[in-house]
mmCIF file of C-alpha atoms in Angstrom:
data_model
loop_
_atom_site.group_PDB
_atom_site.id
_atom_site.type_symbol
_atom_site.label_atom_id
_atom_site.label_comp_id
_atom_site.label_asym_id
_atom_site.label_seq_id
_atom_site.Cartn_x
_atom_site.Cartn_y
_atom_site.Cartn_z
ATOM 1 C CA MET M 64 -20.081 74.196 15.174
ATOM 2 C CA ALA M 65 -17.822 76.396 17.269
ATOM 3 C CA HIS M 66 -18.011 79.600 19.257
ATOM 4 C CA HIS M 67 -15.539 82.375 18.466
ATOM 5 C CA ILE M 68 -14.667 85.399 20.579
ATOM 6 C CA LEU M 69 -13.335 88.019 18.197
ATOM 7 C CA GLU M 70 -11.401 91.009 19.463
ATOM 8 C CA MET M 71 -11.735 93.495 16.635
ATOM 9 C CA PRO M 72 -10.042 94.077 14.269
ATOM 10 C CA ILE M 73 -9.349 90.592 12.904
ATOM 11 C CA THR M 74 -7.224 89.091 10.134
ATOM 12 C CA GLU M 75 -8.407 87.531 6.884
ATOM 13 C CA GLU M 76 -7.329 84.143 8.245
ATOM 14 C CA LYS M 77 -9.530 84.563 11.302
ATOM 15 C CA ALA M 78 -12.490 85.657 9.169
ATOM 16 C CA ARG M 79 -12.074 82.581 6.976
ATOM 17 C CA SER M 80 -12.144 80.344 10.050
ATOM 18 C CA LEU M 81 -15.827 81.185 10.586
ATOM 19 C CA LYS M 82 -18.363 78.682 9.231
ATOM 20 C CA ILE M 83 -22.139 78.893 8.942
ATOM 21 C CA GLY M 84 -23.761 77.651 12.107
ATOM 22 C CA ASP M 85 -20.892 78.878 14.294
ATOM 23 C CA THR M 86 -21.561 81.567 16.884
ATOM 24 C CA VAL M 87 -19.536 84.707 17.490
ATOM 25 C CA THR M 88 -19.130 87.247 20.266
ATOM 26 C CA LEU M 89 -17.534 90.535 19.218
ATOM 27 C CA GLU M 90 -15.330 92.604 21.516
ATOM 28 C CA GLN M 91 -13.823 96.107 21.577
ATOM 29 C CA THR M 92 -15.032 97.995 18.479
ATOM 30 C CA LEU M 93 -18.041 97.947 16.139
ATOM 31 C CA PHE M 94 -18.971 100.496 13.466
ATOM 32 C CA GLY M 95 -22.574 101.482 12.713
ATOM 33 C CA ILE M 96 -23.434 102.075 9.060
ATOM 34 C CA ARG M 97 -26.554 102.334 6.901
ATOM 35 C CA ASP M 98 -27.911 103.211 3.427
ATOM 36 C CA ALA M 99 -27.107 106.932 3.411
ATOM 37 C CA THR M 100 -23.635 106.316 4.830
ATOM 38 C CA LEU M 101 -22.831 103.837 2.077
ATOM 39 C CA ILE M 102 -24.339 106.005 -0.672
ATOM 40 C CA HIS M 103 -22.157 108.940 0.388
ATOM 41 C CA MET M 104 -19.071 106.750 0.699
ATOM 42 C CA PHE M 105 -19.316 104.972 -2.631
ATOM 43 C CA ASP M 106 -21.737 106.862 -4.896
ATOM 44 C CA LYS M 107 -20.631 110.344 -3.824
ATOM 45 C CA GLY M 108 -16.984 109.581 -3.107
ATOM 46 C CA ARG M 109 -16.798 110.720 0.499
ATOM 47 C CA LYS M 110 -13.805 109.522 2.480
ATOM 48 C CA VAL M 111 -14.180 108.332 6.047
ATOM 49 C CA LYS M 112 -11.885 109.311 8.898
ATOM 50 C CA PHE M 113 -11.870 105.829 10.434
ATOM 51 C CA ASP M 114 -9.633 102.912 9.504
ATOM 52 C CA LEU M 115 -12.138 100.095 8.959
ATOM 53 C CA HIS M 116 -9.583 97.436 7.978
ATOM 54 C CA GLY M 117 -10.313 94.161 9.723
ATOM 55 C CA HIS M 118 -13.372 95.564 11.462
ATOM 56 C CA ALA M 119 -17.047 94.697 11.732
ATOM 57 C CA VAL M 120 -19.942 96.950 10.717
ATOM 58 C CA ILE M 121 -23.557 96.723 11.821
ATOM 59 C CA HIS M 122 -26.466 97.877 9.672
ATOM 60 C CA THR M 123 -28.107 100.443 11.935
ATOM 61 C CA ALA M 124 -29.387 103.999 12.292
ATOM 62 C CA PRO M 125 -29.340 104.214 16.066
ATOM 63 C CA ASN M 126 -31.666 106.061 18.387
ATOM 64 C CA VAL M 127 -29.326 108.159 20.523
ATOM 65 C CA HIS M 128 -29.591 111.001 23.018
ATOM 66 C CA ARG M 129 -27.661 114.259 22.793
ATOM 67 C CA VAL M 130 -25.823 114.798 26.071
ATOM 68 C CA PRO M 131 -23.023 117.056 27.293
ATOM 69 C CA VAL M 132 -19.561 115.926 26.257
ATOM 70 C CA SER M 133 -17.938 113.942 29.064
ATOM 71 C CA ASN M 134 -15.670 110.959 29.649
ATOM 72 C CA GLU M 135 -18.745 108.744 29.294
ATOM 73 C CA ALA M 136 -19.921 110.551 26.131
ATOM 74 C CA PRO M 137 -16.802 111.860 24.350
ATOM 75 C CA VAL M 138 -18.714 113.030 21.253
ATOM 76 C CA GLY M 139 -21.895 114.092 23.042
ATOM 77 C CA TYR M 140 -24.044 111.062 22.206
ATOM 78 C CA LYS M 141 -25.385 108.370 24.515
ATOM 79 C CA PRO M 142 -26.870 105.126 23.118
ATOM 80 C CA PHE M 143 -30.600 104.794 23.754
ATOM 81 C CA CYS M 144 -31.760 102.074 21.371
ATOM 82 C CA ILE M 145 -29.322 100.554 18.882
ATOM 83 C CA GLY M 146 -31.416 98.393 16.574
ATOM 84 C CA THR M 147 -30.508 96.515 13.415
ATOM 85 C CA THR M 148 -32.053 97.116 10.010
ATOM 86 C CA THR M 149 -32.649 94.766 7.083
ATOM 87 C CA SER M 150 -29.378 94.175 5.249
ATOM 88 C CA MET M 151 -30.431 93.081 1.771
ATOM 89 C CA ARG M 152 -30.983 96.544 0.346
ATOM 90 C CA MET M 153 -27.279 97.301 0.982
ATOM 91 C CA GLU M 154 -26.128 94.319 -1.094
ATOM 92 C CA ARG M 155 -24.519 96.378 -3.853
ATOM 93 C CA PHE M 156 -22.027 97.979 -1.473
ATOM 94 C CA THR M 157 -20.461 94.865 0.075
ATOM 95 C CA HIS M 158 -17.701 94.365 -2.494
ATOM 96 C CA ASP M 159 -16.457 97.953 -2.263
ATOM 97 C CA LEU M 160 -16.858 98.000 1.515
ATOM 98 C CA MET M 161 -14.500 95.035 1.746
ATOM 99 C CA ASP M 162 -12.179 95.951 -1.127
ATOM 100 C CA ARG M 163 -11.686 99.668 -0.449
ATOM 101 C CA GLU M 164 -12.307 99.876 3.277
ATOM 102 C CA GLY M 165 -11.113 96.434 4.382
ATOM 103 C CA VAL M 166 -14.230 95.462 6.337
ATOM 104 C CA ARG M 167 -14.328 91.776 7.375
ATOM 105 C CA ILE M 168 -17.639 91.278 9.177
ATOM 106 C CA ILE M 169 -21.181 92.488 8.498
ATOM 107 C CA VAL M 170 -23.759 92.293 11.286
ATOM 108 C CA GLY M 171 -27.375 92.613 10.246
ATOM 109 C CA LYS M 172 -30.877 91.266 9.919
ATOM 110 C CA GLY M 173 -32.372 89.063 7.221
ATOM 111 C CA GLY M 174 -29.226 88.017 5.374
ATOM 112 C CA MET M 175 -27.721 89.123 2.071
ATOM 113 C CA GLY M 176 -27.383 87.744 -1.436
ATOM 114 C CA PRO M 177 -24.958 86.221 -3.944
ATOM 115 C CA ASP M 178 -22.890 89.369 -4.504
ATOM 116 C CA THR M 179 -22.110 89.520 -0.796
ATOM 117 C CA LEU M 180 -21.330 85.811 -0.728
ATOM 118 C CA ALA M 181 -18.886 86.321 -3.613
ATOM 119 C CA ALA M 182 -17.208 89.222 -1.795
ATOM 120 C CA PHE M 183 -16.800 87.103 1.335
ATOM 121 C CA ALA M 184 -15.150 84.383 -0.752
ATOM 122 C CA GLU M 185 -12.819 86.874 -2.472
ATOM 123 C CA PHE M 186 -11.695 88.889 0.543
ATOM 124 C CA GLY M 187 -12.462 86.680 3.554
ATOM 125 C CA GLY M 188 -15.517 87.744 5.519
ATOM 126 C CA ALA M 189 -18.738 86.674 7.162
ATOM 127 C CA TYR M 190 -22.279 87.791 7.921
ATOM 128 C CA LEU M 191 -23.441 87.621 11.529
ATOM 129 C CA ALA M 192 -27.190 87.484 12.076
ATOM 130 C CA ILE M 193 -29.260 89.285 14.687
ATOM 131 C CA VAL M 194 -32.908 88.339 15.153
ATOM 132 C CA GLY M 195 -35.328 91.196 14.562
ATOM 133 C CA GLY M 196 -36.719 92.803 17.700
ATOM 134 C CA ALA M 197 -33.533 92.433 19.733
ATOM 135 C CA ALA M 198 -32.637 96.136 19.853
ATOM 136 C CA ALA M 199 -33.043 96.476 23.617
ATOM 137 C CA LEU M 200 -30.655 93.577 24.162
ATOM 138 C CA GLU M 201 -28.169 94.836 21.572
ATOM 139 C CA THR M 202 -28.027 98.201 23.292
ATOM 140 C CA THR M 203 -26.809 96.569 26.512
ATOM 141 C CA TRP M 204 -23.796 95.271 24.582
ATOM 142 C CA ILE M 205 -22.730 98.813 23.594
ATOM 143 C CA GLU M 206 -20.764 100.566 26.324
ATOM 144 C CA GLN M 207 -20.148 103.882 24.634
ATOM 145 C CA ILE M 208 -20.306 105.908 21.431
ATOM 146 C CA VAL M 209 -16.646 106.832 21.183
ATOM 147 C CA ASP M 210 -16.600 108.723 17.875
ATOM 148 C CA ILE M 211 -18.684 109.674 14.856
ATOM 149 C CA ASP M 212 -18.166 110.643 11.214
ATOM 150 C CA MET M 213 -20.579 112.090 8.621
ATOM 151 C CA ASP M 214 -22.828 113.454 11.352
ATOM 152 C CA ASP M 215 -24.611 115.595 8.766
ATOM 153 C CA LEU M 216 -26.383 112.329 7.789
ATOM 154 C CA HIS M 217 -27.692 111.766 11.321
ATOM 155 C CA PRO M 218 -28.851 109.197 12.330
ATOM 156 C CA GLU M 219 -27.295 107.420 9.310
ATOM 157 C CA SER M 220 -23.876 108.655 10.366
ATOM 158 C CA LEU M 221 -20.832 106.440 10.633
ATOM 159 C CA TRP M 222 -20.767 105.487 14.309
ATOM 160 C CA LYS M 223 -17.873 104.053 16.306
ATOM 161 C CA PHE M 224 -19.114 101.981 19.229
ATOM 162 C CA GLN M 225 -17.171 100.550 22.121
ATOM 163 C CA ILE M 226 -18.673 97.107 22.755
ATOM 164 C CA ARG M 227 -18.465 94.339 25.313
ATOM 165 C CA ASN M 228 -19.801 90.784 24.943
ATOM 166 C CA PHE M 229 -21.642 91.674 21.725
ATOM 167 C CA GLY M 230 -23.364 88.382 21.076
ATOM 168 C CA PRO M 231 -23.553 85.507 20.650
ATOM 169 C CA LEU M 232 -24.414 86.062 16.995
ATOM 170 C CA LEU M 233 -25.024 83.350 14.413
ATOM 171 C CA VAL M 234 -22.751 83.028 11.366
ATOM 172 C CA GLY M 235 -25.333 83.117 8.578
ATOM 173 C CA MET M 236 -22.917 83.475 5.633
ATOM 174 C CA ASP M 237 -19.242 82.569 5.371
ATOM 175 C CA SER M 238 -16.281 82.814 2.996
ATOM 176 C CA HIS M 239 -16.656 79.203 1.815
ATOM 177 C CA GLY M 240 -19.913 79.663 -0.096
ATOM 178 C CA GLY M 241 -22.096 78.796 2.870
ATOM 179 C CA SER M 242 -25.360 80.695 3.338
ATOM 180 C CA LEU M 243 -28.147 79.714 5.701
ATOM 181 C CA TYR M 244 -30.410 82.072 3.739
ATOM 182 C CA ALA M 245 -29.727 80.411 0.373
ATOM 183 C CA ASP M 246 -30.226 76.988 1.981
ATOM 184 C CA LEU M 247 -33.545 78.133 3.432
ATOM 185 C CA GLN M 248 -34.709 79.474 0.065
ATOM 186 C CA LYS M 249 -33.900 76.140 -1.575
ATOM 187 C CA ASP M 250 -35.781 74.270 1.145
ATOM 188 C CA VAL M 251 -38.818 76.528 0.824
ATOM 189 C CA ALA M 252 -38.821 76.160 -2.965
ATOM 190 C CA SER M 253 -38.616 72.371 -2.654
ATOM 191 C CA ARG M 254 -41.505 72.260 -0.173
ATOM 192 C CA ARG M 255 -43.576 74.606 -2.334
ATOM 193 C CA ASP M 256 -43.035 72.452 -5.411
ATOM 194 C CA ALA M 257 -44.026 69.342 -3.448
ATOM 195 C CA VAL M 258 -47.258 70.988 -2.262
ATOM 196 C CA LEU M 259 -48.128 72.214 -5.758
ATOM 197 C CA LYS M 260 -47.477 68.771 -7.165
ATOM 198 C CA SER M 261 -49.644 67.131 -4.484
ATOM 199 C CA ILE M 262 -52.641 69.266 -5.468
ATOM 200 C CA GLY M 263 -52.053 68.864 -9.185
ATOM 201 C CA ALA M 264 -51.071 72.476 -9.750
ATOM 202 C CA VAL M 265 -47.934 71.591 -11.727
#
């Protein structure tokens, strides 16, 4: 296992160097995205103003405060609580997010499934896990909201965060077919079958 400090954006080669069990700290830029954002991008054909190639996205709909525009808040938003939402329901968008938009890294909670794993293998990417309940800590890693797109979907807008020392995060899925979530499911199924067999239920 290794620790990687990734200054975003990154190359395909760098994304493919990540292996499950490694840890990662992200630097510079992170984009916030969620269900409504993805639905408008891919189901409704909306184009985004940001270049996401090589970047990381986090599944979030942040709690922010409206403030006067200033050097510290260039688009009039200040981060208050930037939590992470469950990723699995956004599974169907991963391929297009990587193919059309060039995203390399997904940060989220709870893992994703086989379609995401296949997209990581095809394009070179990884899933970085955040433990649920860590929103207060995550927020300290975000220095500023530097820009925003699709603000009519607020809070499920497309957010551009300036970050510093965002992590360490655990590589839960990689581009080599590795998935801590799939491994866990297999282990649970094996243990369940053993228990059922021990009580004569199978």
